Structure formats: C-alpha cells, structure tokens
Amino acid sequence: MGEGAVPGSVPAGSAGREGDLLAERFQSHRGRLRAVAYRMLGSLTEAEDAVQETWFKLSRTDAAAVDNLGGWLTTVVGRVCLDMLRARRSRAEELTEEPGLRMPEPVLSPVGGVDPEQQALLADSVGLALLVVLENLAPAERLAFVLHDLFAVPFEEIAPLLGRTPAAARQLASRARRRVRGGAPVPDADLSRQRAAVDAFLAAARDGDLDALVAVLDPDVVARSEAGVRSGAKAVSAGASGFAHLARIARPALVNGVAGAVVITEGRAVAVLAFTVTKGRIAAIDILRDPERLAGLDVTAFGGWPMSARRRPTARRPCAGGLPGSSWKQGFRR
C-alpha cells in the first residue's frame, strides 16, 4: 500500500509495530467512519475520500494522546465531510446553469440480500429517500443531524466543528429532524410487502394502466429525479406512463436495502429506482439517471458486464432521447 493509504497493512513511513497497531486500530473504526461519510456526502466515492483524509490526519497525530479514538475519528471525519459539502455548495453557486436536484449514489444489492459490508453501511435504515432529503439540508444542519441523531455524538462535541454553541447545534439538528420526518417516510419492514407493491407498479407501467398505477401509489406520493420533483398519485402516474419500455427490462434489486429496480442495457446500469413502500403503497420513488454516477455501480450480479470491461460515459447527464426511457425523465420535468 502506498504512503498514507487507508490501512489494510502497515502503512509506509510508519515505524514497526507502533505503525502496525495504529493501522489496526484505525481499521477497526473504518466501517463506522465510512457509514458517517456516506450519510454526510451521499456518495460512496467521496465517502472513501473522506475516510482516506481522516487516516492522513490520524497518521500525523500523536494517537497515544487521544483518550477516545473512536469519538475523535468520528468528529474528524465529520469535519472533513463538512468541508467537502461546503466546497460542493460553493462550486454549485458558481455555476450559471440550473444545477437541478442532486441524487445520492445508491447501494445496489441482489434481491437475495445485502452483504455484511453493505449491512454496516446501511445500518439505521439509511434508505435513498433519507439521503435525498439530507441532500437538501444546509451543511451545518446535515452535520448536526447525522452526527447526533444517527451516531449519538453529543452536541458538546458537534458544536466546535460548526463554530457554534451546543444550544445552536441542537437547534440545527431539530430543524433538520423536522424536514427528514416530513420527506423520508419510514418504509414497511416486510420486504415481501415492499416487493409486491413495486412489482405491481412495474406491471401497471408496462401495461400503461393508469388506474392500476394510481391504486398502488400513496395519494401524496413524491417522485424525485435529476429532472425535478413531481407530487401526487395522478401526477406521478402520468409521468410513469412513459416508463413502459424501461419497465419491461427493469430487474428486481435491493436499493439501499429496500425493494427497487435496476435497468441495464449493454451491460451497464442506465437507471436505478428506489421505492419507499409505506402501508402497502408507494410513498416515494427516487430515480437516478446520471450516467457518470451510475458508471460506478457494480451490476455483475444482475448480468451486467464487469466494471473493468465498461467504458465510462463522457456526458454527465443523458440528452433527450439519448438513453432508453427519456420520456420517463421528461415526464418528471416541471
């Protein structure tokens, strides 16, 4: 492993057994750090970068002087992610064009279940709907909510990261909590019940049956994609009417641990749909179509090509008619 890389063995430049022990201690916290970073950034790639930067900071610190290494690492990765979020927002503000809705990167698994590493990443029911809501929070709100509500970090430790008082950090988390509750409904725990609703949706979309689509949707359903947001069962079913040809080749999948679908053409994912099913009806649909972000998904378990055999797309977003199902995307444009 190169100098400063996230440890899996003794990092170059570390002295003997002392460096070995530091690497082992960091590795024991790595799963938690990756989970924090994924919730903060909504990107698996950026989460790995944040974990890497946290290791750099630890390797330059007197770890023997740190009483609670787990807590120290959690706050450090939180600060790294906060800086990354602020830099992302600054770049977005510099753009002259409409930035659109930023969809998080999904964790894709076969219907048979998630693997142990994914289970650690997706603990606390971190569905795609939750990440979409978190994307719309201010960086300080997101940090306060994620660290306190999802990882039980005291506000006294969060406040210095934000340059605010503990009371102010508590208010940020409270404001974020209200938005999360309003925008990320809790899915049914029964995966078979989720799957039945998703299968009914796909069947109705294939048949162009608007009545059947409305029947499986919650009256206040929200559908979100890079193209925008559409709300209400009638509006969402109208947008889904252009999804028939994609529905015919959509494959069942688990998206962030809940029932969803992936559309694969020419060995690569061209769309991922995550469904939030509440009381047997679909309350939220989150659609990722960005080819650059989809290029990082491993779809070999679904019959896709190995990632090494796929070409990375040059366009960041699909042009109208450029990918199958562009009418589905257009259906959600406001």
GROMACS .gro file of C-alpha atoms in nm:
model
  334
    1MET     CA    1   0.000   0.000   0.000
    2GLY     CA    2   0.124   0.347  -0.085
    3GLU     CA    3   0.225   0.603   0.169
    4GLY     CA    4  -0.066   0.736   0.370
    5ALA     CA    5  -0.320   0.496   0.217
    6VAL     CA    6  -0.610   0.371   0.423
    7PRO     CA    7  -0.461   0.086   0.622
    8GLY     CA    8  -0.506  -0.275   0.541
    9SER     CA    9  -0.142  -0.345   0.613
   10VAL     CA   10   0.143  -0.148   0.766
   11PRO     CA   11   0.149   0.199   0.604
   12ALA     CA   12   0.477   0.311   0.452
   13GLY     CA   13   0.660   0.553   0.676
   14SER     CA   14   0.518   0.403   0.999
   15ALA     CA   15   0.774   0.262   1.233
   16GLY     CA   16   0.747  -0.111   1.301
   17ARG     CA   17   0.496  -0.243   1.548
   18GLU     CA   18   0.373   0.103   1.652
   19GLY     CA   19   0.259   0.179   1.298
   20ASP     CA   20   0.110  -0.167   1.274
   21LEU     CA   21  -0.101  -0.113   1.585
   22LEU     CA   22  -0.217   0.231   1.469
   23ALA     CA   23  -0.327   0.083   1.136
   24GLU     CA   24  -0.515  -0.196   1.313
   25ARG     CA   25  -0.688   0.048   1.547
   26PHE     CA   26  -0.795   0.267   1.257
   27GLN     CA   27  -0.919  -0.032   1.060
   28SER     CA   28  -1.144  -0.134   1.349
   29HIS     CA   29  -1.325   0.201   1.315
   30ARG     CA   30  -1.325   0.217   0.936
   31GLY     CA   31  -1.676   0.076   0.885
   32ARG     CA   32  -1.829   0.337   1.116
   33LEU     CA   33  -1.633   0.618   0.952
   34ARG     CA   34  -1.746   0.510   0.607
   35ALA     CA   35  -2.107   0.499   0.727
   36VAL     CA   36  -2.081   0.852   0.871
   37ALA     CA   37  -1.925   0.983   0.550
   38TYR     CA   38  -2.184   0.817   0.325
   39ARG     CA   39  -2.469   0.978   0.519
   40MET     CA   40  -2.291   1.313   0.511
   41LEU     CA   41  -2.198   1.309   0.143
   42GLY     CA   42  -2.444   1.076  -0.031
   43SER     CA   43  -2.156   0.942  -0.239
   44LEU     CA   44  -1.964   0.620  -0.187
   45THR     CA   45  -1.662   0.753  -0.377
   46GLU     CA   46  -1.648   1.076  -0.179
   47ALA     CA   47  -1.705   0.881   0.142
   48GLU     CA   48  -1.391   0.677   0.070
   49ASP     CA   49  -1.201   1.002   0.007
   50ALA     CA   50  -1.318   1.137   0.343
   51VAL     CA   51  -1.209   0.820   0.522
   52GLN     CA   52  -0.871   0.843   0.347
   53GLU     CA   53  -0.829   1.204   0.461
   54THR     CA   54  -0.919   1.101   0.817
   55TRP     CA   55  -0.642   0.842   0.809
   56PHE     CA   56  -0.396   1.107   0.689
   57LYS     CA   57  -0.488   1.325   0.985
   58LEU     CA   58  -0.456   1.037   1.231
   59SER     CA   59  -0.117   0.935   1.091
   60ARG     CA   60   0.007   1.290   1.160
   61THR     CA   61  -0.133   1.295   1.515
   62ASP     CA   62   0.000   1.166   1.845
   63ALA     CA   63  -0.262   0.893   1.878
   64ALA     CA   64  -0.133   0.798   2.223
   65ALA     CA   65  -0.265   1.131   2.350
   66VAL     CA   66  -0.618   1.061   2.221
   67ASP     CA   67  -0.834   0.920   2.502
   68ASN     CA   68  -1.131   0.816   2.290
   69LEU     CA   69  -1.005   0.725   1.944
   70GLY     CA   70  -1.349   0.629   1.809
   71GLY     CA   71  -1.501   0.960   1.912
   72TRP     CA   72  -1.200   1.155   1.782
   73LEU     CA   73  -1.215   0.982   1.443
   74THR     CA   74  -1.591   1.037   1.415
   75THR     CA   75  -1.560   1.410   1.472
   76VAL     CA   76  -1.262   1.433   1.236
   77VAL     CA   77  -1.443   1.259   0.952
   78GLY     CA   78  -1.742   1.484   1.026
   79ARG     CA   79  -1.525   1.794   0.987
   80VAL     CA   80  -1.373   1.658   0.664
   81CYS     CA   81  -1.720   1.593   0.523
   82LEU     CA   82  -1.841   1.937   0.631
   83ASP     CA   83  -1.556   2.097   0.438
   84MET     CA   84  -1.637   1.882   0.134
   85LEU     CA   85  -2.006   1.979   0.149
   86ARG     CA   86  -1.922   2.347   0.175
   87ALA     CA   87  -1.684   2.321  -0.119
   88ARG     CA   88  -1.953   2.140  -0.319
   89ARG     CA   89  -2.205   2.412  -0.243
   90SER     CA   90  -1.958   2.685  -0.339
   91ARG     CA   91  -1.896   2.517  -0.675
   92ALA     CA   92  -2.271   2.487  -0.734
   93GLU     CA   93  -2.319   2.857  -0.661
   94GLU     CA   94  -2.056   2.941  -0.921
   95LEU     CA   95  -2.248   2.759  -1.195
   96THR     CA   96  -2.450   2.976  -1.428
   97GLU     CA   97  -2.692   2.700  -1.531
   98GLU     CA   98  -2.968   2.548  -1.319
   99PRO     CA   99  -2.795   2.280  -1.106
  100GLY     CA  100  -3.104   2.059  -1.068
  101LEU     CA  101  -3.172   1.800  -0.799
  102ARG     CA  102  -2.865   1.610  -0.686
  103MET     CA  103  -2.945   1.242  -0.639
  104PRO     CA  104  -2.731   1.036  -0.399
  105GLU     CA  105  -2.542   0.729  -0.510
  106PRO     CA  106  -2.733   0.409  -0.425
  107VAL     CA  107  -2.606   0.091  -0.263
  108LEU     CA  108  -2.721  -0.179  -0.504
  109SER     CA  109  -2.770  -0.542  -0.398
  110PRO     CA  110  -2.934  -0.855  -0.543
  111VAL     CA  111  -3.277  -0.943  -0.405
  112GLY     CA  112  -3.113  -1.224  -0.206
  113GLY     CA  113  -2.981  -0.968   0.042
  114VAL     CA  114  -2.701  -0.726   0.120
  115ASP     CA  115  -2.352  -0.846   0.209
  116PRO     CA  116  -2.200  -0.783   0.555
  117GLU     CA  117  -2.007  -0.474   0.443
  118GLN     CA  118  -2.323  -0.324   0.297
  119GLN     CA  119  -2.518  -0.407   0.613
  120ALA     CA  120  -2.276  -0.198   0.817
  121LEU     CA  121  -2.303   0.086   0.566
  122LEU     CA  122  -2.685   0.076   0.565
  123ALA     CA  123  -2.748   0.043   0.939
  124ASP     CA  124  -3.014   0.276   1.081
  125SER     CA  125  -3.233   0.234   0.770
  126VAL     CA  126  -3.037   0.476   0.554
  127GLY     CA  127  -3.268   0.449   0.255
  128LEU     CA  128  -3.220   0.654  -0.059
  129ALA     CA  129  -3.521   0.869   0.036
  130LEU     CA  130  -3.344   0.975   0.356
  131LEU     CA  131  -3.029   1.065   0.163
  132VAL     CA  132  -3.230   1.270  -0.086
  133VAL     CA  133  -3.375   1.474   0.200
  134LEU     CA  134  -3.029   1.513   0.355
  135GLU     CA  135  -2.901   1.649   0.022
  136ASN     CA  136  -3.139   1.943   0.063
  137LEU     CA  137  -3.014   2.039   0.408
  138ALA     CA  138  -2.756   2.308   0.471
  139PRO     CA  139  -2.413   2.154   0.551
  140ALA     CA  140  -2.432   2.258   0.918
  141GLU     CA  141  -2.781   2.109   0.956
  142ARG     CA  142  -2.671   1.787   0.792
  143LEU     CA  143  -2.369   1.752   1.017
  144ALA     CA  144  -2.566   1.818   1.336
  145PHE     CA  145  -2.840   1.571   1.240
  146VAL     CA  146  -2.613   1.293   1.113
  147LEU     CA  147  -2.366   1.301   1.400
  148HIS     CA  148  -2.624   1.341   1.677
  149ASP     CA  149  -2.935   1.154   1.557
  150LEU     CA  150  -2.765   0.874   1.365
  151PHE     CA  151  -2.437   0.831   1.558
  152ALA     CA  152  -2.518   0.965   1.906
  153VAL     CA  153  -2.239   1.224   1.912
  154PRO     CA  154  -2.311   1.477   2.192
  155PHE     CA  155  -2.388   1.835   2.088
  156GLU     CA  156  -2.096   1.947   2.305
  157GLU     CA  157  -1.863   1.769   2.059
  158ILE     CA  158  -2.053   1.880   1.747
  159ALA     CA  159  -2.062   2.250   1.840
  160PRO     CA  160  -1.685   2.316   1.797
  161LEU     CA  161  -1.697   2.166   1.445
  162LEU     CA  162  -1.957   2.426   1.350
  163GLY     CA  163  -1.814   2.716   1.549
  164ARG     CA  164  -2.143   2.740   1.740
  165THR     CA  165  -2.275   2.676   2.089
  166PRO     CA  166  -2.420   2.337   2.185
  167ALA     CA  167  -2.765   2.501   2.203
  168ALA     CA  168  -2.728   2.631   1.846
  169ALA     CA  169  -2.613   2.286   1.726
  170ARG     CA  170  -2.919   2.134   1.895
  171GLN     CA  171  -3.145   2.377   1.707
  172LEU     CA  172  -2.982   2.285   1.376
  173ALA     CA  173  -3.043   1.915   1.440
  174SER     CA  174  -3.403   1.982   1.544
  175ARG     CA  175  -3.472   2.176   1.224
  176ALA     CA  176  -3.314   1.901   1.015
  177ARG     CA  177  -3.513   1.635   1.202
  178ARG     CA  178  -3.843   1.800   1.112
  179ARG     CA  179  -3.750   1.809   0.744
  180VAL     CA  180  -3.640   1.446   0.749
  181ARG     CA  181  -3.964   1.331   0.910
  182GLY     CA  182  -4.165   1.520   0.651
  183GLY     CA  183  -3.969   1.399   0.349
  184ALA     CA  184  -3.847   1.047   0.429
  185PRO     CA  185  -4.136   0.819   0.535
  186VAL     CA  186  -4.043   0.501   0.720
  187PRO     CA  187  -4.074   0.200   0.486
  188ASP     CA  188  -4.264  -0.118   0.571
  189ALA     CA  189  -4.031  -0.363   0.740
  190ASP     CA  190  -4.164  -0.659   0.539
  191LEU     CA  191  -3.954  -0.686   0.221
  192SER     CA  192  -4.210  -0.915   0.058
  193ARG     CA  193  -4.476  -0.648   0.106
  194GLN     CA  194  -4.242  -0.389  -0.045
  195ARG     CA  195  -4.169  -0.619  -0.339
  196ALA     CA  196  -4.538  -0.679  -0.407
  197ALA     CA  197  -4.604  -0.305  -0.435
  198VAL     CA  198  -4.301  -0.247  -0.660
  199ASP     CA  199  -4.393  -0.540  -0.886
  200ALA     CA  200  -4.749  -0.407  -0.913
  201PHE     CA  201  -4.612  -0.065  -1.010
  202LEU     CA  202  -4.384  -0.210  -1.278
  203ALA     CA  203  -4.663  -0.430  -1.417
  204ALA     CA  204  -4.902  -0.134  -1.437
  205ALA     CA  205  -4.631   0.079  -1.604
  206ARG     CA  206  -4.564  -0.195  -1.861
  207ASP     CA  207  -4.934  -0.214  -1.943
  208GLY     CA  208  -4.989   0.163  -1.936
  209ASP     CA  209  -5.267   0.106  -1.682
  210LEU     CA  210  -5.310   0.444  -1.514
  211ASP     CA  211  -5.584   0.321  -1.279
  212ALA     CA  212  -5.360   0.040  -1.153
  213LEU     CA  213  -5.074   0.284  -1.109
  214VAL     CA  214  -5.287   0.520  -0.902
  215ALA     CA  215  -5.409   0.227  -0.690
  216VAL     CA  216  -5.057   0.126  -0.585
  217LEU     CA  217  -4.941   0.484  -0.514
  218ASP     CA  218  -4.997   0.674  -0.192
  219PRO     CA  219  -5.216   0.981  -0.264
  220ASP     CA  220  -4.927   1.205  -0.154
  221VAL     CA  221  -4.651   1.011  -0.331
  222VAL     CA  222  -4.340   1.205  -0.431
  223ALA     CA  223  -4.124   1.110  -0.730
  224ARG     CA  224  -3.776   1.265  -0.749
  225SER     CA  225  -3.507   1.253  -1.016
  226GLU     CA  226  -3.233   1.478  -1.150
  227ALA     CA  227  -3.503   1.633  -1.370
  228GLY     CA  228  -3.707   1.752  -1.074
  229VAL     CA  229  -3.990   1.653  -0.841
  230ARG     CA  230  -4.349   1.553  -0.904
  231SER     CA  231  -4.607   1.504  -0.628
  232GLY     CA  232  -4.946   1.330  -0.603
  233ALA     CA  233  -5.064   0.994  -0.733
  234LYS     CA  234  -5.225   1.128  -1.052
  235ALA     CA  235  -4.926   1.342  -1.148
  236VAL     CA  236  -4.676   1.063  -1.077
  237SER     CA  237  -4.880   0.802  -1.265
  238ALA     CA  238  -4.897   1.037  -1.565
  239GLY     CA  239  -4.518   1.067  -1.560
  240ALA     CA  240  -4.480   0.691  -1.527
  241SER     CA  241  -4.682   0.631  -1.843
  242GLY     CA  242  -4.364   0.687  -2.044
  243PHE     CA  243  -4.181   0.421  -1.844
  244ALA     CA  244  -4.340   0.119  -2.014
  245HIS     CA  245  -4.039   0.020  -2.228
  246LEU     CA  246  -3.798   0.055  -1.935
  247ALA     CA  247  -4.033  -0.137  -1.705
  248ARG     CA  248  -4.014  -0.432  -1.945
  249ILE     CA  249  -3.640  -0.469  -1.884
  250ALA     CA  250  -3.622  -0.349  -1.522
  251ARG     CA  251  -3.471  -0.610  -1.293
  252PRO     CA  252  -3.563  -0.654  -0.926
  253ALA     CA  253  -3.298  -0.527  -0.687
  254LEU     CA  254  -3.244  -0.401  -0.336
  255VAL     CA  255  -3.161  -0.032  -0.336
  256ASN     CA  256  -3.016   0.075  -0.003
  257GLY     CA  257  -3.170  -0.235   0.147
  258VAL     CA  258  -3.529  -0.185   0.025
  259ALA     CA  259  -3.721  -0.307  -0.279
  260GLY     CA  260  -3.621  -0.135  -0.600
  261ALA     CA  261  -3.524  -0.195  -0.960
  262VAL     CA  262  -3.225  -0.150  -1.188
  263VAL     CA  263  -3.238  -0.106  -1.565
  264ILE     CA  264  -2.938  -0.248  -1.751
  265THR     CA  265  -2.861  -0.208  -2.120
  266GLU     CA  266  -2.541  -0.314  -2.293
  267GLY     CA  267  -2.405  -0.444  -1.966
  268ARG     CA  268  -2.435  -0.121  -1.767
  269ALA     CA  269  -2.693   0.044  -1.544
  270VAL     CA  270  -2.887   0.324  -1.712
  271ALA     CA  271  -3.138   0.379  -1.431
  272VAL     CA  272  -3.189   0.284  -1.067
  273LEU     CA  273  -3.526   0.324  -0.897
  274ALA     CA  274  -3.569   0.317  -0.520
  275PHE     CA  275  -3.920   0.282  -0.378
  276THR     CA  276  -4.037   0.368  -0.027
  277VAL     CA  277  -4.338   0.148   0.048
  278THR     CA  278  -4.550   0.251   0.346
  279LYS     CA  279  -4.865   0.060   0.449
  280GLY     CA  280  -4.855  -0.135   0.126
  281ARG     CA  281  -4.845   0.171  -0.101
  282ILE     CA  282  -4.557   0.353  -0.265
  283ALA     CA  283  -4.492   0.680  -0.082
  284ALA     CA  284  -4.173   0.785  -0.261
  285ILE     CA  285  -3.987   0.699  -0.581
  286ASP     CA  286  -3.627   0.812  -0.623
  287ILE     CA  287  -3.473   0.776  -0.968
  288LEU     CA  288  -3.104   0.803  -1.053
  289ARG     CA  289  -3.020   0.850  -1.423
  290ASP     CA  290  -2.686   1.033  -1.410
  291PRO     CA  291  -2.454   0.816  -1.627
  292GLU     CA  292  -2.139   0.931  -1.451
  293ARG     CA  293  -2.266   0.822  -1.111
  294LEU     CA  294  -2.424   0.503  -1.245
  295ALA     CA  295  -2.092   0.407  -1.404
  296GLY     CA  296  -1.953   0.332  -1.058
  297LEU     CA  297  -2.218   0.071  -0.978
  298ASP     CA  298  -2.124  -0.296  -0.987
  299VAL     CA  299  -2.405  -0.471  -1.178
  300THR     CA  300  -2.233  -0.803  -1.246
  301ALA     CA  301  -2.474  -0.976  -1.004
  302PHE     CA  302  -2.758  -0.867  -1.236
  303GLY     CA  303  -2.598  -0.991  -1.557
  304GLY     CA  304  -2.408  -0.670  -1.630
  305TRP     CA  305  -2.052  -0.652  -1.752
  306PRO     CA  306  -1.761  -0.636  -1.509
  307MET     CA  307  -1.668  -0.277  -1.433
  308SER     CA  308  -1.325  -0.324  -1.592
  309ALA     CA  309  -1.496  -0.404  -1.924
  310ARG     CA  310  -1.720  -0.099  -1.927
  311ARG     CA  311  -1.640   0.236  -2.077
  312ARG     CA  312  -1.703   0.540  -1.863
  313PRO     CA  313  -1.951   0.780  -2.028
  314THR     CA  314  -1.828   1.122  -2.130
  315ALA     CA  315  -2.158   1.305  -2.078
  316ARG     CA  316  -2.261   1.387  -1.723
  317ARG     CA  317  -2.633   1.380  -1.799
  318PRO     CA  318  -2.830   1.194  -2.066
  319CYS     CA  319  -2.955   1.412  -2.351
  320ALA     CA  320  -3.316   1.397  -2.454
  321GLY     CA  321  -3.377   1.068  -2.629
  322GLY     CA  322  -3.016   0.961  -2.574
  323LEU     CA  323  -3.096   0.676  -2.334
  324PRO     CA  324  -3.388   0.438  -2.326
  325GLY     CA  325  -3.673   0.585  -2.129
  326SER     CA  326  -3.602   0.953  -2.182
  327SER     CA  327  -3.979   1.006  -2.185
  328TRP     CA  328  -3.983   0.885  -1.822
  329LYS     CA  329  -3.734   1.156  -1.731
  330GLN     CA  330  -3.923   1.414  -1.934
  331GLY     CA  331  -4.241   1.312  -1.755
  332PHE     CA  332  -4.096   1.443  -1.428
  333ARG     CA  333  -3.966   1.771  -1.567
  334ARG     CA  334  -4.163   2.065  -1.434
   0.00000   0.00000   0.00000
